[in-house]
Amino acid sequence: MELLCIQSQEHPQLPLAELKAVIECENIQAEIEVICEGLVILKDIAEDKIDEYYRILTRRLGYTHEVHEIIIKSSIEKLDEDISNINWPDYISETFAVRVKRFHTEIDTVETERKVGGLILNCHDNIKVKLRNPHSLVRLVAFENDVYVAIEKIKLNKKHFEDSKPHKRPFFYPGSMSPKLARCMVNLSRVTEGDLVLDPFCGTGGILIEAGLIGCKVLGSDIYWKMKNGTAINLEHYGITDYRTFNLDVRELKMYEKVASVVTDPPYGISTSTGDIEGNDIFKEFFYAIYDNMKDDAYLCMASPHYVDLKPMADEVGFEIVEQYGIKMHRSLTRIISVIRKKLD
């Protein structure tokens, strides 16, 4: 069986990297086929695993907009025939809508939606078309001459990423990371439900919110009391209760329980982040501070400015950089998202 993922195209690499990280840490047994940017198929999924994997992906992913179970792969020429041959009562029981998504093709979306909707109605009694909030969504994805016919069984909560933007939280401070990127970074750190996630520069808690919402235990610290307090306010607002927050310098961290991952966005090049350390030494001090607080198989996912070379500092402390992705912020700054882990012996 197969799942079709329609991904965000706001970054050329992060959506696929996030998907691969979730597949890895959740032990999802599937082959990945990249059709084009924004369109990925997970193939060779066991029938008894399809619903479990579907739930995991829709619960976790940030840069994937939709996940659908593929019914058939057709073509533009054979679409009408193939639609008529599907046993639609297996997939639709009440109201439905048909939506077409195009990739590198000129198929007429409105006409195709209308025609396919009519064909489905002819194949199934006691159902109706409902364009707003239908019970079932039939998603056709056209790529060149191919058409994937799929059904949406579980919706991703895309509304969350809009409703949880930094300025909409009870405690707000300028410069906070977007929820989508925060979720992606949590996923890149390869954590699973129940793992302990640390953000030692927690700010307003955006990263910890996303980790908490996928079922992680979260721990945040910040040198500023108002940030520590604000993080707690925001976590409570989103119903996250398995958390601890501390007001301390990152160099003072002494964890009783080693963490499964560190996900963070350190303040760039300013002395306030660690009290009395300036420039790139902040990152070296940070690496030394968290190393012994992490499990041996733990990952660190962090943001940093492009002009800071993390590799020599990471190597010195005993980390290795696994992946890096650049996000253009403006003409003079690119933010680098790095996935780092302890060096394997």
Short mmCIF file of the C-alpha atoms (twelve columns), coordinates in Angstrom:
data_MODEL
# 
_entry.id   MODEL 
# 
loop_
_atom_site.group_PDB 
_atom_site.id 
_atom_site.type_symbol 
_atom_site.label_atom_id 
_atom_site.label_alt_id 
_atom_site.label_comp_id 
_atom_site.label_asym_id 
_atom_site.label_seq_id 
_atom_site.Cartn_x 
_atom_site.Cartn_y 
_atom_site.Cartn_z 
_atom_site.pdbx_PDB_model_num 
ATOM 1   C CA . MET A 1   0.000   0.000  0.000   1 
ATOM 2   C CA . GLU A 2   1.062   3.591  -0.542  1 
ATOM 3   C CA . LEU A 3   0.746   6.989  1.086   1 
ATOM 4   C CA . LEU A 4   0.994   10.206 -0.898  1 
ATOM 5   C CA . CYS A 5   2.488   13.294 0.767   1 
ATOM 6   C CA . ILE A 6   1.890   16.794 -0.575  1 
ATOM 7   C CA . GLN A 7   4.659   18.926 0.906   1 
ATOM 8   C CA . SER A 8   5.315   22.598 1.357   1 
ATOM 9   C CA . GLN A 9   7.550   24.133 -1.293  1 
ATOM 10  C CA . GLU A 10  8.685   27.025 0.897   1 
ATOM 11  C CA . HIS A 11  12.091  25.332 1.260   1 
ATOM 12  C CA . PRO A 12  13.730  22.974 -1.263  1 
ATOM 13  C CA . GLN A 13  15.152  20.498 1.289   1 
ATOM 14  C CA . LEU A 14  13.578  20.769 4.741   1 
ATOM 15  C CA . PRO A 15  10.183  19.118 4.009   1 
ATOM 16  C CA . LEU A 16  11.817  15.952 2.671   1 
ATOM 17  C CA . ALA A 17  14.491  15.960 5.391   1 
ATOM 18  C CA . GLU A 18  11.775  16.221 8.048   1 
ATOM 19  C CA . LEU A 19  9.817   13.349 6.498   1 
ATOM 20  C CA . LYS A 20  12.920  11.139 6.366   1 
ATOM 21  C CA . ALA A 21  13.752  11.923 10.007  1 
ATOM 22  C CA . VAL A 22  10.253  10.955 11.182  1 
ATOM 23  C CA . ILE A 23  10.354  7.749  9.118   1 
ATOM 24  C CA . GLU A 24  13.712  6.915  10.716  1 
ATOM 25  C CA . CYS A 25  12.860  7.585  14.363  1 
ATOM 26  C CA . GLU A 26  9.373   6.044  14.168  1 
ATOM 27  C CA . ASN A 27  10.720  2.931  12.403  1 
ATOM 28  C CA . ILE A 28  8.302   3.327  9.508   1 
ATOM 29  C CA . GLN A 29  8.916   0.567  6.981   1 
ATOM 30  C CA . ALA A 30  8.411   2.202  3.592   1 
ATOM 31  C CA . GLU A 31  10.297  3.115  0.446   1 
ATOM 32  C CA . ILE A 32  10.458  6.821  -0.416  1 
ATOM 33  C CA . GLU A 33  9.837   7.896  -4.007  1 
ATOM 34  C CA . VAL A 34  10.279  11.584 -4.738  1 
ATOM 35  C CA . ILE A 35  8.116   12.411 -7.745  1 
ATOM 36  C CA . CYS A 36  9.086   16.085 -7.753  1 
ATOM 37  C CA . GLU A 37  9.571   18.858 -5.230  1 
ATOM 38  C CA . GLY A 38  6.434   18.913 -3.118  1 
ATOM 39  C CA . LEU A 39  5.239   15.429 -4.054  1 
ATOM 40  C CA . VAL A 40  6.478   12.265 -2.322  1 
ATOM 41  C CA . ILE A 41  5.103   8.735  -2.233  1 
ATOM 42  C CA . LEU A 42  5.755   6.201  0.533   1 
ATOM 43  C CA . LYS A 43  5.643   2.760  -1.075  1 
ATOM 44  C CA . ASP A 44  5.586   -0.902 -0.041  1 
ATOM 45  C CA . ILE A 45  3.708   -0.308 3.231   1 
ATOM 46  C CA . ALA A 46  2.245   -3.403 4.873   1 
ATOM 47  C CA . GLU A 47  -1.552  -3.344 4.969   1 
ATOM 48  C CA . ASP A 48  -1.635  -3.850 8.739   1 
ATOM 49  C CA . LYS A 49  0.640   -0.825 9.223   1 
ATOM 50  C CA . ILE A 50  -0.950  1.719  6.873   1 
ATOM 51  C CA . ASP A 51  -3.322  3.293  9.426   1 
ATOM 52  C CA . GLU A 52  -0.647  3.452  12.145  1 
ATOM 53  C CA . TYR A 53  1.829   5.164  9.825   1 
ATOM 54  C CA . TYR A 54  -0.885  7.529  8.590   1 
ATOM 55  C CA . ARG A 55  -1.616  8.625  12.183  1 
ATOM 56  C CA . ILE A 56  2.070   9.136  12.972  1 
ATOM 57  C CA . LEU A 57  2.748   11.286 9.919   1 
ATOM 58  C CA . THR A 58  -0.316  13.490 10.310  1 
ATOM 59  C CA . ARG A 59  0.403   13.976 14.020  1 
ATOM 60  C CA . ARG A 60  4.038   14.938 13.576  1 
ATOM 61  C CA . LEU A 61  4.846   16.625 10.265  1 
ATOM 62  C CA . GLY A 62  5.131   20.395 9.915   1 
ATOM 63  C CA . TYR A 63  6.252   20.948 6.329   1 
ATOM 64  C CA . THR A 64  3.860   18.390 4.819   1 
ATOM 65  C CA . HIS A 65  0.434   19.810 3.995   1 
ATOM 66  C CA . GLU A 66  -1.523  16.645 3.240   1 
ATOM 67  C CA . VAL A 67  -1.189  12.866 3.508   1 
ATOM 68  C CA . HIS A 68  -3.494  10.561 1.530   1 
ATOM 69  C CA . GLU A 69  -3.864  6.844  0.986   1 
ATOM 70  C CA . ILE A 70  -3.448  6.055  -2.714  1 
ATOM 71  C CA . ILE A 71  -6.298  4.067  -4.265  1 
ATOM 72  C CA . ILE A 72  -4.891  3.749  -7.784  1 
ATOM 73  C CA . LYS A 73  -2.389  5.313  -10.135 1 
ATOM 74  C CA . SER A 74  -4.059  6.286  -13.406 1 
ATOM 75  C CA . SER A 75  -3.360  8.543  -16.367 1 
ATOM 76  C CA . ILE A 76  -5.116  11.515 -17.911 1 
ATOM 77  C CA . GLU A 77  -6.378  9.320  -20.771 1 
ATOM 78  C CA . LYS A 78  -7.634  6.439  -18.574 1 
ATOM 79  C CA . LEU A 79  -8.877  8.461  -15.606 1 
ATOM 80  C CA . ASP A 80  -12.623 8.236  -16.366 1 
ATOM 81  C CA . GLU A 81  -12.482 4.473  -16.841 1 
ATOM 82  C CA . ASP A 82  -10.382 3.886  -13.734 1 
ATOM 83  C CA . ILE A 83  -12.592 6.097  -11.560 1 
ATOM 84  C CA . SER A 84  -15.669 4.141  -12.684 1 
ATOM 85  C CA . ASN A 85  -14.015 0.825  -11.797 1 
ATOM 86  C CA . ILE A 86  -13.250 1.776  -8.170  1 
ATOM 87  C CA . ASN A 87  -15.602 0.334  -5.544  1 
ATOM 88  C CA . TRP A 88  -16.350 3.722  -3.973  1 
ATOM 89  C CA . PRO A 89  -18.501 2.385  -1.066  1 
ATOM 90  C CA . ASP A 90  -15.193 1.128  0.379   1 
ATOM 91  C CA . TYR A 91  -14.037 4.738  0.704   1 
ATOM 92  C CA . ILE A 92  -17.087 7.047  0.892   1 
ATOM 93  C CA . SER A 93  -20.197 6.647  3.035   1 
ATOM 94  C CA . GLU A 94  -21.669 10.154 3.359   1 
ATOM 95  C CA . THR A 95  -20.677 13.442 1.722   1 
ATOM 96  C CA . PHE A 96  -17.566 13.957 -0.380  1 
ATOM 97  C CA . ALA A 97  -15.646 16.449 -2.476  1 
ATOM 98  C CA . VAL A 98  -13.084 16.021 -5.236  1 
ATOM 99  C CA . ARG A 99  -10.008 18.229 -5.306  1 
ATOM 100 C CA . VAL A 100 -7.244  18.252 -7.930  1 
ATOM 101 C CA . LYS A 101 -3.625  19.254 -7.300  1 
ATOM 102 C CA . ARG A 102 -1.341  19.783 -10.306 1 
ATOM 103 C CA . PHE A 103 2.408   19.323 -10.672 1 
ATOM 104 C CA . HIS A 104 3.924   20.098 -14.092 1 
ATOM 105 C CA . THR A 105 0.750   19.441 -16.053 1 
ATOM 106 C CA . GLU A 106 -1.972  21.485 -17.731 1 
ATOM 107 C CA . ILE A 107 -4.946  19.356 -16.677 1 
ATOM 108 C CA . ASP A 108 -8.126  21.423 -16.191 1 
ATOM 109 C CA . THR A 109 -8.706  21.222 -12.438 1 
ATOM 110 C CA . VAL A 110 -12.292 22.533 -12.345 1 
ATOM 111 C CA . GLU A 111 -13.490 20.348 -15.210 1 
ATOM 112 C CA . THR A 112 -11.732 17.282 -13.821 1 
ATOM 113 C CA . GLU A 113 -13.220 17.798 -10.349 1 
ATOM 114 C CA . ARG A 114 -16.692 18.145 -11.840 1 
ATOM 115 C CA . LYS A 115 -16.383 15.105 -14.094 1 
ATOM 116 C CA . VAL A 116 -14.855 12.811 -11.458 1 
ATOM 117 C CA . GLY A 117 -17.458 13.890 -8.906  1 
ATOM 118 C CA . GLY A 118 -20.196 12.911 -11.350 1 
ATOM 119 C CA . LEU A 119 -18.607 9.534  -12.050 1 
ATOM 120 C CA . ILE A 120 -18.371 8.778  -8.328  1 
ATOM 121 C CA . LEU A 121 -22.038 9.697  -7.835  1 
ATOM 122 C CA . ASN A 122 -22.955 7.256  -10.598 1 
ATOM 123 C CA . CYS A 123 -21.074 4.479  -8.784  1 
ATOM 124 C CA . HIS A 124 -22.526 4.982  -5.311  1 
ATOM 125 C CA . ASP A 125 -26.051 5.461  -3.958  1 
ATOM 126 C CA . ASN A 126 -26.904 7.594  -0.921  1 
ATOM 127 C CA . ILE A 127 -23.946 9.977  -1.065  1 
ATOM 128 C CA . LYS A 128 -23.822 13.658 -1.901  1 
ATOM 129 C CA . VAL A 129 -21.260 16.204 -3.015  1 
ATOM 130 C CA . LYS A 130 -20.471 18.747 -0.310  1 
ATOM 131 C CA . LEU A 131 -17.803 21.287 -1.196  1 
ATOM 132 C CA . ARG A 132 -17.338 22.726 2.301   1 
ATOM 133 C CA . ASN A 133 -16.262 20.361 5.092   1 
ATOM 134 C CA . PRO A 134 -17.157 17.089 3.365   1 
ATOM 135 C CA . HIS A 135 -17.003 13.845 5.288   1 
ATOM 136 C CA . SER A 136 -14.573 12.426 2.699   1 
ATOM 137 C CA . LEU A 137 -12.033 14.115 0.429   1 
ATOM 138 C CA . VAL A 138 -11.012 12.472 -2.836  1 
ATOM 139 C CA . ARG A 139 -7.659  13.949 -3.812  1 
ATOM 140 C CA . LEU A 140 -6.436  13.671 -7.394  1 
ATOM 141 C CA . VAL A 141 -2.783  14.555 -7.850  1 
ATOM 142 C CA . ALA A 142 -1.680  15.039 -11.446 1 
ATOM 143 C CA . PHE A 143 2.002   14.909 -12.346 1 
ATOM 144 C CA . GLU A 144 2.744   15.249 -16.052 1 
ATOM 145 C CA . ASN A 145 0.516   12.519 -17.563 1 
ATOM 146 C CA . ASP A 146 0.065   10.488 -14.364 1 
ATOM 147 C CA . VAL A 147 -2.879  10.921 -12.002 1 
ATOM 148 C CA . TYR A 148 -2.825  9.534  -8.462  1 
ATOM 149 C CA . VAL A 149 -6.318  8.904  -7.070  1 
ATOM 150 C CA . ALA A 150 -6.247  9.021  -3.280  1 
ATOM 151 C CA . ILE A 151 -8.468  9.370  -0.236  1 
ATOM 152 C CA . GLU A 152 -7.855  11.567 2.813   1 
ATOM 153 C CA . LYS A 153 -8.505  9.592  6.004   1 
ATOM 154 C CA . ILE A 154 -6.847  11.864 8.572   1 
ATOM 155 C CA . LYS A 155 -6.387  15.631 8.240   1 
ATOM 156 C CA . LEU A 156 -3.189  17.366 9.262   1 
ATOM 157 C CA . ASN A 157 -3.894  20.137 11.736  1 
ATOM 158 C CA . LYS A 158 -2.637  22.937 9.485   1 
ATOM 159 C CA . LYS A 159 -4.736  25.423 11.453  1 
ATOM 160 C CA . HIS A 160 -2.456  24.894 14.446  1 
ATOM 161 C CA . PHE A 161 0.517   26.424 12.645  1 
ATOM 162 C CA . GLU A 162 -1.504  29.558 11.926  1 
ATOM 163 C CA . ASP A 163 -3.145  29.827 15.350  1 
ATOM 164 C CA . SER A 164 0.126   29.314 17.246  1 
ATOM 165 C CA . LYS A 165 2.192   31.978 15.510  1 
ATOM 166 C CA . PRO A 166 4.304   33.846 18.089  1 
ATOM 167 C CA . HIS A 167 2.167   37.005 18.228  1 
ATOM 168 C CA . LYS A 168 -0.949  34.920 18.971  1 
ATOM 169 C CA . ARG A 169 0.458   33.323 22.127  1 
ATOM 170 C CA . PRO A 170 -0.327  34.650 25.623  1 
ATOM 171 C CA . PHE A 171 3.342   35.600 26.090  1 
ATOM 172 C CA . PHE A 172 5.008   37.227 23.100  1 
ATOM 173 C CA . TYR A 173 8.506   38.534 22.452  1 
ATOM 174 C CA . PRO A 174 9.848   39.648 19.043  1 
ATOM 175 C CA . GLY A 175 12.142  37.357 17.091  1 
ATOM 176 C CA . SER A 176 10.465  34.048 17.930  1 
ATOM 177 C CA . MET A 177 10.715  31.147 15.480  1 
ATOM 178 C CA . SER A 178 7.729   30.116 13.341  1 
ATOM 179 C CA . PRO A 179 5.804   27.049 14.571  1 
ATOM 180 C CA . LYS A 180 6.423   25.141 11.328  1 
ATOM 181 C CA . LEU A 181 10.187  25.532 11.568  1 
ATOM 182 C CA . ALA A 182 10.129  24.719 15.275  1 
ATOM 183 C CA . ARG A 183 8.164   21.506 14.584  1 
ATOM 184 C CA . CYS A 184 10.540  20.605 11.766  1 
ATOM 185 C CA . MET A 185 13.567  21.058 14.023  1 
ATOM 186 C CA . VAL A 186 11.997  18.880 16.718  1 
ATOM 187 C CA . ASN A 187 11.395  16.194 14.096  1 
ATOM 188 C CA . LEU A 188 14.941  16.499 12.753  1 
ATOM 189 C CA . SER A 189 16.185  15.675 16.271  1 
ATOM 190 C CA . ARG A 190 14.669  12.176 15.910  1 
ATOM 191 C CA . VAL A 191 12.653  12.182 19.141  1 
ATOM 192 C CA . THR A 192 9.609   10.029 19.809  1 
ATOM 193 C CA . GLU A 193 6.684   10.259 22.205  1 
ATOM 194 C CA . GLY A 194 7.819   10.246 25.842  1 
ATOM 195 C CA . ASP A 195 11.374  11.426 25.124  1 
ATOM 196 C CA . LEU A 196 12.841  14.325 27.107  1 
ATOM 197 C CA . VAL A 197 13.617  17.389 24.956  1 
ATOM 198 C CA . LEU A 198 15.711  20.319 26.178  1 
ATOM 199 C CA . ASP A 199 15.803  23.892 24.886  1 
ATOM 200 C CA . PRO A 200 18.453  25.768 26.916  1 
ATOM 201 C CA . PHE A 201 17.594  29.100 25.231  1 
ATOM 202 C CA . CYS A 202 13.843  28.596 25.431  1 
ATOM 203 C CA . GLY A 203 12.739  32.218 24.864  1 
ATOM 204 C CA . THR A 204 8.944   32.149 24.588  1 
ATOM 205 C CA . GLY A 205 8.813   28.343 24.364  1 
ATOM 206 C CA . GLY A 206 7.993   27.897 20.687  1 
ATOM 207 C CA . ILE A 207 10.212  24.837 20.222  1 
ATOM 208 C CA . LEU A 208 8.978   23.242 23.446  1 
ATOM 209 C CA . ILE A 209 5.354   23.787 22.430  1 
ATOM 210 C CA . GLU A 210 5.922   21.757 19.261  1 
ATOM 211 C CA . ALA A 211 7.817   19.023 21.107  1 
ATOM 212 C CA . GLY A 212 5.102   18.832 23.749  1 
ATOM 213 C CA . LEU A 213 2.334   18.574 21.162  1 
ATOM 214 C CA . ILE A 214 3.857   15.403 19.699  1 
ATOM 215 C CA . GLY A 215 4.022   13.842 23.154  1 
ATOM 216 C CA . CYS A 216 7.526   14.652 24.395  1 
ATOM 217 C CA . LYS A 217 8.428   15.679 27.917  1 
ATOM 218 C CA . VAL A 218 9.973   19.137 27.700  1 
ATOM 219 C CA . LEU A 219 12.538  21.098 29.657  1 
ATOM 220 C CA . GLY A 220 13.369  24.762 29.073  1 
ATOM 221 C CA . SER A 221 15.867  27.145 30.555  1 
ATOM 222 C CA . ASP A 222 16.738  30.758 29.896  1 
ATOM 223 C CA . ILE A 223 19.023  33.308 31.498  1 
ATOM 224 C CA . TYR A 224 16.078  35.709 31.681  1 
ATOM 225 C CA . TRP A 225 13.423  35.047 34.299  1 
ATOM 226 C CA . LYS A 226 10.680  36.621 32.171  1 
ATOM 227 C CA . MET A 227 11.424  34.157 29.348  1 
ATOM 228 C CA . LYS A 228 11.385  31.189 31.700  1 
ATOM 229 C CA . ASN A 229 8.079   32.378 33.126  1 
ATOM 230 C CA . GLY A 230 6.638   33.229 29.697  1 
ATOM 231 C CA . THR A 231 7.523   29.770 28.381  1 
ATOM 232 C CA . ALA A 232 5.556   28.184 31.217  1 
ATOM 233 C CA . ILE A 233 2.552   30.419 30.456  1 
ATOM 234 C CA . ASN A 234 2.635   29.442 26.764  1 
ATOM 235 C CA . LEU A 235 3.065   25.726 27.459  1 
ATOM 236 C CA . GLU A 236 0.065   25.739 29.796  1 
ATOM 237 C CA . HIS A 237 -1.968  27.615 27.171  1 
ATOM 238 C CA . TYR A 238 -1.451  24.759 24.680  1 
ATOM 239 C CA . GLY A 239 -2.312  22.091 27.238  1 
ATOM 240 C CA . ILE A 240 1.259   20.887 27.789  1 
ATOM 241 C CA . THR A 241 1.705   19.858 31.412  1 
ATOM 242 C CA . ASP A 242 4.733   17.522 31.395  1 
ATOM 243 C CA . TYR A 243 7.345   20.275 31.516  1 
ATOM 244 C CA . ARG A 244 9.905   22.009 33.707  1 
ATOM 245 C CA . THR A 245 11.385  25.470 33.239  1 
ATOM 246 C CA . PHE A 246 14.466  26.995 34.856  1 
ATOM 247 C CA . ASN A 247 16.033  30.433 35.044  1 
ATOM 248 C CA . LEU A 248 19.746  29.817 34.609  1 
ATOM 249 C CA . ASP A 249 22.834  30.202 32.444  1 
ATOM 250 C CA . VAL A 250 23.288  27.320 30.001  1 
ATOM 251 C CA . ARG A 251 26.721  26.640 31.549  1 
ATOM 252 C CA . GLU A 252 25.042  25.812 34.864  1 
ATOM 253 C CA . LEU A 253 22.996  22.929 33.441  1 
ATOM 254 C CA . LYS A 254 23.383  19.749 35.480  1 
ATOM 255 C CA . MET A 255 20.668  17.319 34.435  1 
ATOM 256 C CA . TYR A 256 19.524  14.517 36.739  1 
ATOM 257 C CA . GLU A 257 18.088  12.780 33.662  1 
ATOM 258 C CA . LYS A 258 20.027  12.954 30.428  1 
ATOM 259 C CA . VAL A 259 17.979  14.264 27.508  1 
ATOM 260 C CA . ALA A 260 17.045  12.459 24.288  1 
ATOM 261 C CA . SER A 261 17.560  15.629 22.258  1 
ATOM 262 C CA . VAL A 262 18.437  19.302 22.421  1 
ATOM 263 C CA . VAL A 263 16.550  21.596 20.058  1 
ATOM 264 C CA . THR A 264 17.319  25.285 20.257  1 
ATOM 265 C CA . ASP A 265 17.752  28.663 18.578  1 
ATOM 266 C CA . PRO A 266 20.555  30.406 20.488  1 
ATOM 267 C CA . PRO A 267 20.787  34.213 20.484  1 
ATOM 268 C CA . TYR A 268 23.329  35.091 17.829  1 
ATOM 269 C CA . GLY A 269 26.543  36.805 18.788  1 
ATOM 270 C CA . ILE A 270 25.306  38.704 21.828  1 
ATOM 271 C CA . SER A 271 26.693  38.508 25.363  1 
ATOM 272 C CA . THR A 272 23.242  38.246 26.955  1 
ATOM 273 C CA . SER A 273 22.868  34.604 25.919  1 
ATOM 274 C CA . THR A 274 25.499  33.373 28.363  1 
ATOM 275 C CA . GLY A 275 26.044  36.364 30.587  1 
ATOM 276 C CA . ASP A 276 29.650  37.283 29.882  1 
ATOM 277 C CA . ILE A 277 30.641  35.413 26.716  1 
ATOM 278 C CA . GLU A 278 30.663  37.186 23.376  1 
ATOM 279 C CA . GLY A 279 30.957  36.228 19.732  1 
ATOM 280 C CA . ASN A 280 31.378  32.697 18.472  1 
ATOM 281 C CA . ASP A 281 32.608  31.473 21.859  1 
ATOM 282 C CA . ILE A 282 28.950  31.358 22.878  1 
ATOM 283 C CA . PHE A 283 28.500  28.315 20.636  1 
ATOM 284 C CA . LYS A 284 31.603  26.551 21.943  1 
ATOM 285 C CA . GLU A 285 30.514  27.133 25.555  1 
ATOM 286 C CA . PHE A 286 27.076  25.851 24.604  1 
ATOM 287 C CA . PHE A 287 28.488  22.639 23.102  1 
ATOM 288 C CA . TYR A 288 30.561  21.951 26.225  1 
ATOM 289 C CA . ALA A 289 27.606  22.712 28.510  1 
ATOM 290 C CA . ILE A 290 25.156  20.303 26.896  1 
ATOM 291 C CA . TYR A 291 27.477  17.424 25.948  1 
ATOM 292 C CA . ASP A 292 27.330  15.590 29.275  1 
ATOM 293 C CA . ASN A 293 23.614  16.325 29.655  1 
ATOM 294 C CA . MET A 294 22.765  14.352 26.491  1 
ATOM 295 C CA . LYS A 295 22.301  10.618 26.064  1 
ATOM 296 C CA . ASP A 296 24.961  8.909  23.970  1 
ATOM 297 C CA . ASP A 297 22.557  8.509  21.031  1 
ATOM 298 C CA . ALA A 298 20.987  11.969 21.409  1 
ATOM 299 C CA . TYR A 299 20.709  14.492 18.605  1 
ATOM 300 C CA . LEU A 300 21.095  18.250 18.744  1 
ATOM 301 C CA . CYS A 301 19.172  20.385 16.238  1 
ATOM 302 C CA . MET A 302 20.069  24.064 16.329  1 
ATOM 303 C CA . ALA A 303 19.867  27.264 14.340  1 
ATOM 304 C CA . SER A 304 22.875  29.523 13.789  1 
ATOM 305 C CA . PRO A 305 23.915  32.356 11.456  1 
ATOM 306 C CA . HIS A 306 25.796  31.416 8.288   1 
ATOM 307 C CA . TYR A 307 28.922  33.292 9.328   1 
ATOM 308 C CA . VAL A 308 29.566  30.965 12.306  1 
ATOM 309 C CA . ASP A 309 31.518  27.808 11.416  1 
ATOM 310 C CA . LEU A 310 30.213  25.225 13.862  1 
ATOM 311 C CA . LYS A 311 32.307  22.306 12.619  1 
ATOM 312 C CA . PRO A 312 35.633  22.991 14.408  1 
ATOM 313 C CA . MET A 313 33.822  23.746 17.673  1 
ATOM 314 C CA . ALA A 314 31.649  20.640 17.373  1 
ATOM 315 C CA . ASP A 315 34.670  18.485 16.540  1 
ATOM 316 C CA . GLU A 316 36.588  19.812 19.542  1 
ATOM 317 C CA . VAL A 317 33.819  18.909 21.964  1 
ATOM 318 C CA . GLY A 318 32.999  15.509 20.467  1 
ATOM 319 C CA . PHE A 319 30.037  16.191 18.183  1 
ATOM 320 C CA . GLU A 320 29.635  15.544 14.470  1 
ATOM 321 C CA . ILE A 321 27.453  17.495 12.044  1 
ATOM 322 C CA . VAL A 322 25.069  15.135 10.219  1 
ATOM 323 C CA . GLU A 323 22.967  17.547 8.120   1 
ATOM 324 C CA . GLN A 324 22.801  21.285 7.454   1 
ATOM 325 C CA . TYR A 325 20.180  23.388 5.650   1 
ATOM 326 C CA . GLY A 326 20.256  27.084 4.842   1 
ATOM 327 C CA . ILE A 327 17.232  29.370 5.149   1 
ATOM 328 C CA . LYS A 328 17.609  32.792 3.548   1 
ATOM 329 C CA . MET A 329 16.351  35.396 6.025   1 
ATOM 330 C CA . HIS A 330 17.345  38.551 4.161   1 
ATOM 331 C CA . ARG A 331 20.190  39.760 1.977   1 
ATOM 332 C CA . SER A 332 22.797  39.740 4.736   1 
ATOM 333 C CA . LEU A 333 21.746  36.718 6.801   1 
ATOM 334 C CA . THR A 334 21.154  33.050 6.127   1 
ATOM 335 C CA . ARG A 335 20.017  30.896 9.043   1 
ATOM 336 C CA . ILE A 336 21.641  27.465 9.134   1 
ATOM 337 C CA . ILE A 337 19.702  24.566 10.625  1 
ATOM 338 C CA . SER A 338 22.210  21.943 11.793  1 
ATOM 339 C CA . VAL A 339 21.518  18.376 12.898  1 
ATOM 340 C CA . ILE A 340 24.341  17.229 15.172  1 
ATOM 341 C CA . ARG A 341 25.029  14.140 17.281  1 
ATOM 342 C CA . LYS A 342 27.733  12.796 19.526  1 
ATOM 343 C CA . LYS A 343 30.563  11.143 17.614  1 
ATOM 344 C CA . LEU A 344 30.204  7.380  17.448  1 
ATOM 345 C CA . ASP A 345 33.138  5.413  18.875  1 
# 
